[in-house]
XYZ file of C-alpha atoms in Angstrom:
558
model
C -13.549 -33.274 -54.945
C -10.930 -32.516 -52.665
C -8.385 -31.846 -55.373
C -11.257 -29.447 -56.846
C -11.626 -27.865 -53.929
C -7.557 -27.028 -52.911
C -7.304 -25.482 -56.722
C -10.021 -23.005 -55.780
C -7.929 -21.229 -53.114
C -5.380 -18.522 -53.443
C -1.081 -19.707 -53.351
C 0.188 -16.439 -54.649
C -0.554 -12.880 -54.772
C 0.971 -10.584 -57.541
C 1.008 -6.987 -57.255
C 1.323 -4.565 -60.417
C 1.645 -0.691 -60.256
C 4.145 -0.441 -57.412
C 7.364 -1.059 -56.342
C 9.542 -0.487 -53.797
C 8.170 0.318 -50.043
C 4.886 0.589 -51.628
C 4.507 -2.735 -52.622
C 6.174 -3.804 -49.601
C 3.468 -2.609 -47.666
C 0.591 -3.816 -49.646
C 2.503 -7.298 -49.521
C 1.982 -7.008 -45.702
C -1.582 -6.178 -45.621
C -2.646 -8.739 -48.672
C 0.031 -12.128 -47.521
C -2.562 -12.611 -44.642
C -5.374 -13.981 -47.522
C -3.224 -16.630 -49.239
C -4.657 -20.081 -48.705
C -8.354 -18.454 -48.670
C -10.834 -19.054 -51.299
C -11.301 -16.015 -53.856
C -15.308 -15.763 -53.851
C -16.486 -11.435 -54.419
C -16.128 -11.054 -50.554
C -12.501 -11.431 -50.225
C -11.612 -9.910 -53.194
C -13.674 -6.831 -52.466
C -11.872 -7.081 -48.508
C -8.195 -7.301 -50.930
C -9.111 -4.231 -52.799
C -9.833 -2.434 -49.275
C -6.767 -3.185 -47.865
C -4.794 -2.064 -50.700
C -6.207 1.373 -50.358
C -5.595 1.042 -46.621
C -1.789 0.431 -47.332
C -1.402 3.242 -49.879
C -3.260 5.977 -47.722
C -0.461 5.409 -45.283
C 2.202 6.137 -47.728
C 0.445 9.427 -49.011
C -1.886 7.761 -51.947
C -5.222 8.647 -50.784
C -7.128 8.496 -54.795
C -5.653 4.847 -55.788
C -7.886 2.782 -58.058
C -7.664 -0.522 -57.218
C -8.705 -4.072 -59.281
C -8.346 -6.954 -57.807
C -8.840 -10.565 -60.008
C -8.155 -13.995 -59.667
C -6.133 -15.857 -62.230
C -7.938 -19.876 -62.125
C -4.939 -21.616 -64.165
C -1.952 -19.943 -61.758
C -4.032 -19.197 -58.600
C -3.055 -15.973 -58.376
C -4.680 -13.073 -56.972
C -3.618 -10.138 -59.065
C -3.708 -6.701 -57.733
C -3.416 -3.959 -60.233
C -2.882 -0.366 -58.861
C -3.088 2.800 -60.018
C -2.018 5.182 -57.487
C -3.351 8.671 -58.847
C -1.171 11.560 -57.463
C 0.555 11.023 -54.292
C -0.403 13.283 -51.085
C 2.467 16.536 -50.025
C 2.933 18.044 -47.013
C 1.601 21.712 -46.947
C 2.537 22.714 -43.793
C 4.115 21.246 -40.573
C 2.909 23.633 -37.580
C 4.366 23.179 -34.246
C 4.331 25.612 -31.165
C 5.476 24.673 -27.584
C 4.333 26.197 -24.272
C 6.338 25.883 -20.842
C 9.329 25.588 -20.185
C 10.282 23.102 -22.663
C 10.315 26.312 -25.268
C 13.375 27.085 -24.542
C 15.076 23.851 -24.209
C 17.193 23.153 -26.801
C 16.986 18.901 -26.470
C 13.785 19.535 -27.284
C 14.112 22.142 -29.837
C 16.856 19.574 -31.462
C 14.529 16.894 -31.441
C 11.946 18.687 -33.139
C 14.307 20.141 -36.008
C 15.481 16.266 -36.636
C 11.699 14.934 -37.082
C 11.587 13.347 -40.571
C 8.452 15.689 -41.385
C 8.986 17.903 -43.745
C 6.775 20.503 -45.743
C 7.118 19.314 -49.437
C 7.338 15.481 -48.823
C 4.663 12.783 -49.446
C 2.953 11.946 -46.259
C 3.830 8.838 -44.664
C 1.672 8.529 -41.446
C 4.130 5.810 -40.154
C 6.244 9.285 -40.088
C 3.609 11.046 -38.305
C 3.221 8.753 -35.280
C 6.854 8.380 -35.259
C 7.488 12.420 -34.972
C 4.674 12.462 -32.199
C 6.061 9.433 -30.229
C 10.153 10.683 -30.403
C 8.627 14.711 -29.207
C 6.871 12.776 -26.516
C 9.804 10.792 -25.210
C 12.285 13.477 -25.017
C 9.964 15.151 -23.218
C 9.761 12.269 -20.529
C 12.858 11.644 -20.874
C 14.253 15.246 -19.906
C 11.389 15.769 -16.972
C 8.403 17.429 -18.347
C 6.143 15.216 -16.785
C 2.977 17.307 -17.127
C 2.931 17.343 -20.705
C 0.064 17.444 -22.750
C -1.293 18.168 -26.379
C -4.284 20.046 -26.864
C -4.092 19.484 -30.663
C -2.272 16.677 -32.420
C -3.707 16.915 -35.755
C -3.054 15.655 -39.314
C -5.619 17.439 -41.877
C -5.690 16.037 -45.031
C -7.257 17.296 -48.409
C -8.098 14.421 -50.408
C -9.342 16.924 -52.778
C -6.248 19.091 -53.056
C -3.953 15.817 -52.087
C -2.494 18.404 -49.033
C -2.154 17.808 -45.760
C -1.404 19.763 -42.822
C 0.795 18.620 -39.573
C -0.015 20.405 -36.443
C 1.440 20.072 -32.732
C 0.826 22.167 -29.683
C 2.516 20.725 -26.960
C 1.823 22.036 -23.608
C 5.483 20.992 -21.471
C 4.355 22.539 -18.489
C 7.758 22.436 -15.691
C 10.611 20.523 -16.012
C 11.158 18.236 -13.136
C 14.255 18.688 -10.944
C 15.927 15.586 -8.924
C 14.791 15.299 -5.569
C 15.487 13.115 -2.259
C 17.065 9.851 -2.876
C 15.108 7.237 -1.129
C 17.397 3.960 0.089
C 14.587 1.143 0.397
C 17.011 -1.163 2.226
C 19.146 -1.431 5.661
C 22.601 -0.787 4.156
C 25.778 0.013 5.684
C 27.123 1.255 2.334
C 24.491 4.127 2.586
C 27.877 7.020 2.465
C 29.038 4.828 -0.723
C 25.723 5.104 -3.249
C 25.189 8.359 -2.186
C 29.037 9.679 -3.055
C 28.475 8.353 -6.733
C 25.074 9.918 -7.774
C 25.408 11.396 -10.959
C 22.768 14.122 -10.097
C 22.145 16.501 -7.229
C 19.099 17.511 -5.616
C 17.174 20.212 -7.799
C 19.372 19.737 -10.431
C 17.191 18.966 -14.073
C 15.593 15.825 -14.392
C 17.284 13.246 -16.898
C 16.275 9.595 -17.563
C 19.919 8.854 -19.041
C 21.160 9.710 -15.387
C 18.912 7.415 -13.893
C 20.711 4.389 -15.877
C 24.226 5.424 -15.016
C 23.418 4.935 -11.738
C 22.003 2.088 -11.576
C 25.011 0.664 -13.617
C 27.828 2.500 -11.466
C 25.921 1.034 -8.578
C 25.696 -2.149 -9.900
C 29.522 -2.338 -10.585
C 30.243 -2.084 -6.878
C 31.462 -4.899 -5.112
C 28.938 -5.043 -1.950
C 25.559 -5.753 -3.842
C 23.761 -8.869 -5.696
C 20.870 -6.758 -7.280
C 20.050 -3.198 -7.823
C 17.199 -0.964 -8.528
C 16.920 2.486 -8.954
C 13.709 4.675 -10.885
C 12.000 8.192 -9.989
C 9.033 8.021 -8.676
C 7.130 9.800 -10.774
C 3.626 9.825 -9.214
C 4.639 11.466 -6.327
C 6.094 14.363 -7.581
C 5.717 17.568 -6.180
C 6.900 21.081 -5.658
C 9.064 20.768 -9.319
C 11.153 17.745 -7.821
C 10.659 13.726 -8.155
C 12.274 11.960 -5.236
C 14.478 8.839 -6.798
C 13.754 5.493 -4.973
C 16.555 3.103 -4.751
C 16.919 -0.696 -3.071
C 19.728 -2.882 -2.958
C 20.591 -6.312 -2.281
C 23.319 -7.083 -0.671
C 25.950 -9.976 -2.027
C 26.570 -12.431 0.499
C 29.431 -12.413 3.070
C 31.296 -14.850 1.331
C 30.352 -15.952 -2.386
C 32.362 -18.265 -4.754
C 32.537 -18.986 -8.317
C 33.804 -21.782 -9.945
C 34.790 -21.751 -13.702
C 36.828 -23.456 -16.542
C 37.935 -23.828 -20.179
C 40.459 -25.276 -22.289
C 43.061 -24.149 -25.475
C 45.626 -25.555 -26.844
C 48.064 -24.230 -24.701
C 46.919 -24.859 -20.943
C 44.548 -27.886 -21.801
C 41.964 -28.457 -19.315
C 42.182 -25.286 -16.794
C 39.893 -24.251 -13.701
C 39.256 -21.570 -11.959
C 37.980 -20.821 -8.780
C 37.224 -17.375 -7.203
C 36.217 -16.224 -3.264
C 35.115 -12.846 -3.071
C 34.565 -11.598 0.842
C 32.669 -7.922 -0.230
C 32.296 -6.035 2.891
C 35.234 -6.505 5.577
C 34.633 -2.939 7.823
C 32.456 -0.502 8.361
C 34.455 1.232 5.753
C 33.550 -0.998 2.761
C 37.141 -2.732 2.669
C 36.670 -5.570 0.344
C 38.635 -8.450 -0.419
C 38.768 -10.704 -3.552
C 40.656 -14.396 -4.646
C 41.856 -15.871 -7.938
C 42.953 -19.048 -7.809
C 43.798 -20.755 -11.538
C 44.861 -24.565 -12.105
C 46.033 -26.401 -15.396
C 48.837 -28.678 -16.103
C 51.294 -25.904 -17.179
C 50.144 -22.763 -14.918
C 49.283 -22.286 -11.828
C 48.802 -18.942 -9.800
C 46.818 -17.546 -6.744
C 45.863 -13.928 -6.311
C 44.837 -11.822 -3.671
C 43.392 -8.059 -3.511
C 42.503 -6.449 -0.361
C 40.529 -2.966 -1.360
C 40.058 0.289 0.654
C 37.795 2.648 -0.589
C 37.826 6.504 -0.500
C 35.137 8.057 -2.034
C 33.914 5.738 -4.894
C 34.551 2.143 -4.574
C 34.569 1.727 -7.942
C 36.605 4.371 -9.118
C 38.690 6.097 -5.844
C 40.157 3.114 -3.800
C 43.520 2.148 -2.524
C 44.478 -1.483 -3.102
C 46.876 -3.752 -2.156
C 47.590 -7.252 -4.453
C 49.682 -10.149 -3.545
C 50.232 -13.307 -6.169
C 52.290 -16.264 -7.083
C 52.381 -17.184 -10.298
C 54.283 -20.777 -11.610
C 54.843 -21.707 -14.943
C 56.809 -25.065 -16.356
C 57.091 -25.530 -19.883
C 53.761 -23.521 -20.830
C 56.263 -22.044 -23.297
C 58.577 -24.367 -24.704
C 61.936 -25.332 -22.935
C 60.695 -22.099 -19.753
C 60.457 -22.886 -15.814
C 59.161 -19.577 -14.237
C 57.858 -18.769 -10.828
C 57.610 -15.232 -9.469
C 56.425 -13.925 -6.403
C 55.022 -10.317 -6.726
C 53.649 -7.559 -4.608
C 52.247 -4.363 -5.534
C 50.458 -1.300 -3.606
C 48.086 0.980 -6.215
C 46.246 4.232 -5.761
C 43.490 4.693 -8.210
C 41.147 7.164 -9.214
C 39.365 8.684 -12.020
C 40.207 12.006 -13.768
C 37.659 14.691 -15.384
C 38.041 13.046 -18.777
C 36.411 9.804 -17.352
C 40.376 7.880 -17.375
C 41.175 5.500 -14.591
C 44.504 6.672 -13.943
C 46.311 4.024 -11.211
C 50.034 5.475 -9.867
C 51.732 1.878 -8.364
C 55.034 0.479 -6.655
C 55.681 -3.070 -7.709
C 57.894 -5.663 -5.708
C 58.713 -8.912 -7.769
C 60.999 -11.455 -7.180
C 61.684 -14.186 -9.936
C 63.135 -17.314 -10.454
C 62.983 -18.549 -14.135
C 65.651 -21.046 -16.365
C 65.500 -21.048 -20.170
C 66.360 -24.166 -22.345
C 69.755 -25.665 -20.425
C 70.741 -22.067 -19.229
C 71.352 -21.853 -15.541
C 68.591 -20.945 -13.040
C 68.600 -17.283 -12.858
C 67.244 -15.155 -9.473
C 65.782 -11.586 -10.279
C 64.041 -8.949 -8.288
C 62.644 -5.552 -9.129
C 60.967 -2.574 -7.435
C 58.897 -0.597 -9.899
C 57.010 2.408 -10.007
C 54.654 3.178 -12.704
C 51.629 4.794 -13.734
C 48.689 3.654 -16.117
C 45.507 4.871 -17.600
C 42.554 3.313 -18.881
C 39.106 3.879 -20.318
C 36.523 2.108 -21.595
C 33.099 2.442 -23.071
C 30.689 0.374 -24.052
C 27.033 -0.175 -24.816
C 25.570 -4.027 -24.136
C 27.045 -5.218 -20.612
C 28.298 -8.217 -20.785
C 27.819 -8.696 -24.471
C 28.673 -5.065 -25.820
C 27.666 -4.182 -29.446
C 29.509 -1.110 -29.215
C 32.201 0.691 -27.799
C 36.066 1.102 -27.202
C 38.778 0.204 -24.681
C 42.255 2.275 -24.085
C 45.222 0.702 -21.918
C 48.334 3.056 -21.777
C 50.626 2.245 -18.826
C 54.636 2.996 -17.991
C 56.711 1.550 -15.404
C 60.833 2.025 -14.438
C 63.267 0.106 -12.145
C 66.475 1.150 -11.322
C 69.498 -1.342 -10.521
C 70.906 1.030 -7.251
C 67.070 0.930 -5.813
C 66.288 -2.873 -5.539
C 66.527 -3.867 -8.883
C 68.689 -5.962 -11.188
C 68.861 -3.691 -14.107
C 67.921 -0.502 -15.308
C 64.661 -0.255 -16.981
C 61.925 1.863 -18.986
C 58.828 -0.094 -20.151
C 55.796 1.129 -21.886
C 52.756 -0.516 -23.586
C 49.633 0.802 -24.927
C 46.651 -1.353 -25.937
C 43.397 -0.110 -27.952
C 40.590 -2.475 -28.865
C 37.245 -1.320 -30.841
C 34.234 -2.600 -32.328
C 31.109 -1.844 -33.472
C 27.806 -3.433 -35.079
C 26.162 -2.490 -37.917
C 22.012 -3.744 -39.469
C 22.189 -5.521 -35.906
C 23.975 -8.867 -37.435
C 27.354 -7.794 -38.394
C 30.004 -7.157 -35.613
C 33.404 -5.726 -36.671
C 36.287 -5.947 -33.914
C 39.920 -4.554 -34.207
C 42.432 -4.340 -31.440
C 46.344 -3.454 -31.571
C 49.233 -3.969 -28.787
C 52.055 -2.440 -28.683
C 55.023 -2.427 -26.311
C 58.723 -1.486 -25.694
C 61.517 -1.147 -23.124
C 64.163 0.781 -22.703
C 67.147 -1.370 -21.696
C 70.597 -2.013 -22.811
C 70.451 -5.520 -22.233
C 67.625 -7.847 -22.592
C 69.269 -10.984 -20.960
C 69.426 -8.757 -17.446
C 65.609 -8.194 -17.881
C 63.225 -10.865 -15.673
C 61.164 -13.494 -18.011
C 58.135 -12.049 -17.384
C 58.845 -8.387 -18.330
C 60.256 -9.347 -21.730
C 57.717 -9.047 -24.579
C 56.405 -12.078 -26.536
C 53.479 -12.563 -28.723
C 51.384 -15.756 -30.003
C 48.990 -17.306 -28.194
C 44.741 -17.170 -27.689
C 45.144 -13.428 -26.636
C 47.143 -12.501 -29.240
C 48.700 -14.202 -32.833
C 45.736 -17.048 -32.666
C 47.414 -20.303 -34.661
C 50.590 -19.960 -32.720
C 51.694 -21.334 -29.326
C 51.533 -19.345 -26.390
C 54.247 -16.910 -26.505
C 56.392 -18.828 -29.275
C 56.468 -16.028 -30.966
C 59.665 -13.994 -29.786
C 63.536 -13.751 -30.734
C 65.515 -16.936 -30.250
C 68.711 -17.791 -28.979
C 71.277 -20.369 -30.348
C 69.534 -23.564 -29.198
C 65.923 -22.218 -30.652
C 64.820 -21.409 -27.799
C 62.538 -18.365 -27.108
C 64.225 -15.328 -24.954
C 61.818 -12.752 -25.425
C 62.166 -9.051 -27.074
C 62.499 -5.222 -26.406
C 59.409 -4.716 -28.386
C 56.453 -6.029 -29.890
C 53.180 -5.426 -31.857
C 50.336 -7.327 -32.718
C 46.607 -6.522 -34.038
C 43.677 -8.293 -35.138
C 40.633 -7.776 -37.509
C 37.372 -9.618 -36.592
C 34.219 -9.913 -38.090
C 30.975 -11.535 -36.473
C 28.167 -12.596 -37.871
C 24.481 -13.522 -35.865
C 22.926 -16.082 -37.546
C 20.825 -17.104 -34.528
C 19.532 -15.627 -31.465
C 22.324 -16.809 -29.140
C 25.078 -17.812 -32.080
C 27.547 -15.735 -33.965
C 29.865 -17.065 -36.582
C 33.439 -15.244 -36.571
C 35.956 -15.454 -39.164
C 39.450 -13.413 -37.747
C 43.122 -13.035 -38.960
C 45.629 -12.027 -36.026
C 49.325 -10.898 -36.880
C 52.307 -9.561 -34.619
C 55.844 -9.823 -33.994
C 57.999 -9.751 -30.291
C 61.924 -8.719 -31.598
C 64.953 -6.695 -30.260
C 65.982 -5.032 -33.657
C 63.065 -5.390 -35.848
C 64.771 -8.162 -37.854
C 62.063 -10.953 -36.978
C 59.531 -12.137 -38.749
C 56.313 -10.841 -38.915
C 53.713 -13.783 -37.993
C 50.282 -14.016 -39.301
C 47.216 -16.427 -37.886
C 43.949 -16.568 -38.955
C 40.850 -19.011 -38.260
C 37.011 -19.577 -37.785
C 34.874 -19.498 -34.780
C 31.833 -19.644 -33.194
C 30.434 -17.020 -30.196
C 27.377 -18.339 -28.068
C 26.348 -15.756 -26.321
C 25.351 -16.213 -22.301
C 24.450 -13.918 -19.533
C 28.301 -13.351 -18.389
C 29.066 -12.947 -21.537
C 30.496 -14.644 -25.180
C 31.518 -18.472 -25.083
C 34.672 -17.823 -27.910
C 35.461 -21.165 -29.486
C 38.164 -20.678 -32.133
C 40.152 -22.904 -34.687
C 43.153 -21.168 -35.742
C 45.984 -21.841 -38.187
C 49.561 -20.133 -38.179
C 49.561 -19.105 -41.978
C 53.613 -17.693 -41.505
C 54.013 -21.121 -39.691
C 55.406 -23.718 -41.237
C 53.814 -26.293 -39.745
C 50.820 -24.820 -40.803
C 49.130 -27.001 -37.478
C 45.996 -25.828 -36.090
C 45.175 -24.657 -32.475
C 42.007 -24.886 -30.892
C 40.708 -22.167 -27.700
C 37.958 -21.572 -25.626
C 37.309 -18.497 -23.694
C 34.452 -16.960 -21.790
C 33.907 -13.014 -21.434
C 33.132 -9.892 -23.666
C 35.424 -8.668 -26.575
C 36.270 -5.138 -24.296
């Protein structure tokens, strides 16, 4: 009997008449009845629901039979959809001030409504709800609609789309409101990105909570207009922060190929005076690197973006490249601030003093006193896991061998990195490096101002800067110039996993005469609240070796 019984229920539904997004929809509307038993109730509840689905695509005189096959258990659903429903008119007139407003007027010439097309009402409520929020989101908060009306003919298959939209005023920016004590009160009101009475804009609202959020002094930020108490044309913007505590520390760590097992451990001390100084430490451990870093910040106007800083470091190195001791001792004073065109620009003076022996050459002691200049820009969409967006690095720096320096020197490097993400699953990243120096000879140059490539930030598959000119005994020297790029694609197969498959290439050379390298590999991204866990497995396909390297990192692509 039970056997009986299970053969009397419906396992597949088949659908005749329509294709395409037609039948997808009646698919979604009929999928919820397999597994139910086909007696004249539910058949008669199929054949509503298939009208149901086809009014909302424009098919509003369908015949519908619905029957049930007893040797397949199939429902079949035959349609005939009759003619198909056009748009006669699209009517839509705007009072206030949002008449004039071209957002708005924009928005309204992109709806997908269009006289002549078959009526999709999943159109409709989508042209009513993207009018609506453009209106919110540009200040008209008194808006209303006395008529939001779709007429339709079933007689002449017509319909008619009307909208009268009453904006009334658009909002202006009022007070801004600081919830909290804060002693950084001068700070988050220097970098508004609005004025008082200047036009309302949601998107403003967001940058500065972000810009905010960026600055050094606070663990949690809020910031919204407070719309319901609005009055005289302005909405005052409320705003609370949290401050950071006076001393907070991070711990962190990884491992590649190159370092091994590395640590890192960070103090960050974020308000010092009554003028916002800040201070931040970097202090990284692993067998072959160590180095400590210090920044002490001033700010001028924005502590993000206008500051004076002052760094201090030592960095030691022994045998993370092959056959290289290297320990330098640097200094460096920067002024930074950001230009109209949204650049970081940073003007510097850089003291280093180095100590570094390649191979069996002798020990060799080098200082230089640079001046340089650099700008930078990036944009991005995702926070710590962007899905969009692009990153610009162009810097230049000179010593000269009469001002503190042991040789002459031009050096210049520009870095660009992109990517973008397309049907939300498939990421595509690129990013190119390129450098050179101007200086007649390359053994007077300091190790760490020479240019190598190779390494988990650069030719993946290769060691850590092995990829350079070499000198008689094989060992690496470093070159004038260098290039390398990379092509990565990612691919979300999970909520919190992505699958990457990359190829890397470069080359570090004083005449152009080396070879060109090329890596390439597999990887997988977990994605976290600070960001993408990278793990990578990389071959060097120029190498001969052809050994694999192995690298885990933790941050976003830009």
């Amino acid at each position: 009997m039970h056997s009986y019984a299970q053969s009397k229920l419906i396992k597949n539904i088949e659908i005749d008449g329509v294709s395409g997004d037609l039948k997808n929809n009646v698919s979604l509307y009929l999928k919820q009845l397999v597994g139910e038993k086909p007696n004249p109730t539910v058949r008669r509840y199929a054949q509503q629901q298939v009208l149901e689905s086809v009014k909302a695509l424009g098919y509003y005189n369908a015949d519908v039979e619905v029957n049930y096959e007893r040797d397949s258990n199939d429902l079949i659903v035959n349609i005939n959809l009759g003619p198909a429903t056009h748009i006669k008119a699209v009517n839509i007139k705007i009072n206030g001030d949002a008449k004039n407003d071209e957002a708005i007027l924009n928005v309204i010439k992109d709806i997908k409504i269009k006289q002549g097309d078959v009526l999709n009402h999943g159109a409709y409520e989508s042209a009513h709800k993207k009018i609506a929020s453009q209106l919110l989101n540009l200040g008209y908060f008194d808006a209303n609609w006395p008529t939001r009306e779709l007429a339709i003919s079933v007689k002449n298959n017509t319909a008619d789309v009307t909208f009268v939209i009453d904006s009334g005023v658009r909002y202006a920016f009022g007070e801004i409101n600081i919830a909290s004590d804060t002693p950084a009160d001068a700070y988050i009101r220097s970098i508004s990105p609005f004025s008082k009475a200047q036009p309302y804009k949601a998107t403003l609202i967001s940058d500065y909570n972000l810009a905010l959020s960026s600055m050094p002094y606070f663990s949690s930020v809020r910031v919204y207009a407070d719309i319901a108490a609005r009055k005289n044309g302005q909405v005052p913007v409320e705003l609370d922060v949290v401050h950071k505590p006076d001393n907070s520390f991070e711990i962190g760590g990884g491992f590649n190929t190159d370092l091994g097992p590395k640590v890192r451990f960070k103090w960050t001390k974020p308000w010092i005076t009554q003028d916002g100084h800040f201070l931040e430490s970097n202090l990284n451990i692993s067998q072959k690197q160590q180095d400590i870093s210090m920044s002490y910040t001033v700010p001028v106007d924005d502590p993000n973006n206008d500051l004076w800083r002052l760094n201090g470091g030592y960095k030691l190195e022994d045998e993370l490249t092959e056959g290289v001791y290297s320990e330098i001792l640097t200094a460096q004073l920067q002024r930074q601030w950001l230009t109209q065109d949204n650049w970081v620009r940073t003007a510097f003076i850089r003291r280093d003093e180095e100590v570094y022996r390649i191979g069996d050459d002798e020990e060799q002691n080098t200082e230089m006193l640079m001046p340089g200049i650099s700008y930078a820009r990036k944009q991005a969409k995702g926070g710590a896991t962007p899905y969009e967006g692009e990153q610009w690095l162009v810097s230049a720096e000179f010593g000269l061998d009469d001002v503190f320096s042991s040789t002459n020197i031009l050096r210049v490097q520009l870095k660009y990195a992109w990517l973008n993400t397309y049907a939300q699953r498939h990421m595509f990243f690129a990013k190119a490096s390129l450098g050179a120096m101007l200086v007649n000879d390359i053994s007077n140059v300091p190790y760490s101002l020479r240019f190598y490539a190779g390494g988990d930030q650069s030719v993946r598959g290769f060691a850590y800067q092995s990829i350079s000119p070499k000198d008689d005994d094989g060992d690496a020297i470093g070159g004038k110039y260098m290039f390398t790029n990379t092509l990565e694609y990612n691919y979300q197969f999970a909520t919190n996993w992505r699958a990457a498959l990359f190829i890397d290439s470069g080359t570090a050379t004083n005449d152009f005469s080396d070879d060109y390298e090329v890596g390439a590999g597999f990887g997988l991204r977990y994605i976290t609240p600070v960001g993408p866990v990278r793990i990578d497995h990389a071959w060097g396909v120029t190498k001969e070796s052809k050994s694999t390297r192995l690298s885990i990192t933790i941050g976003p692509e830009i």
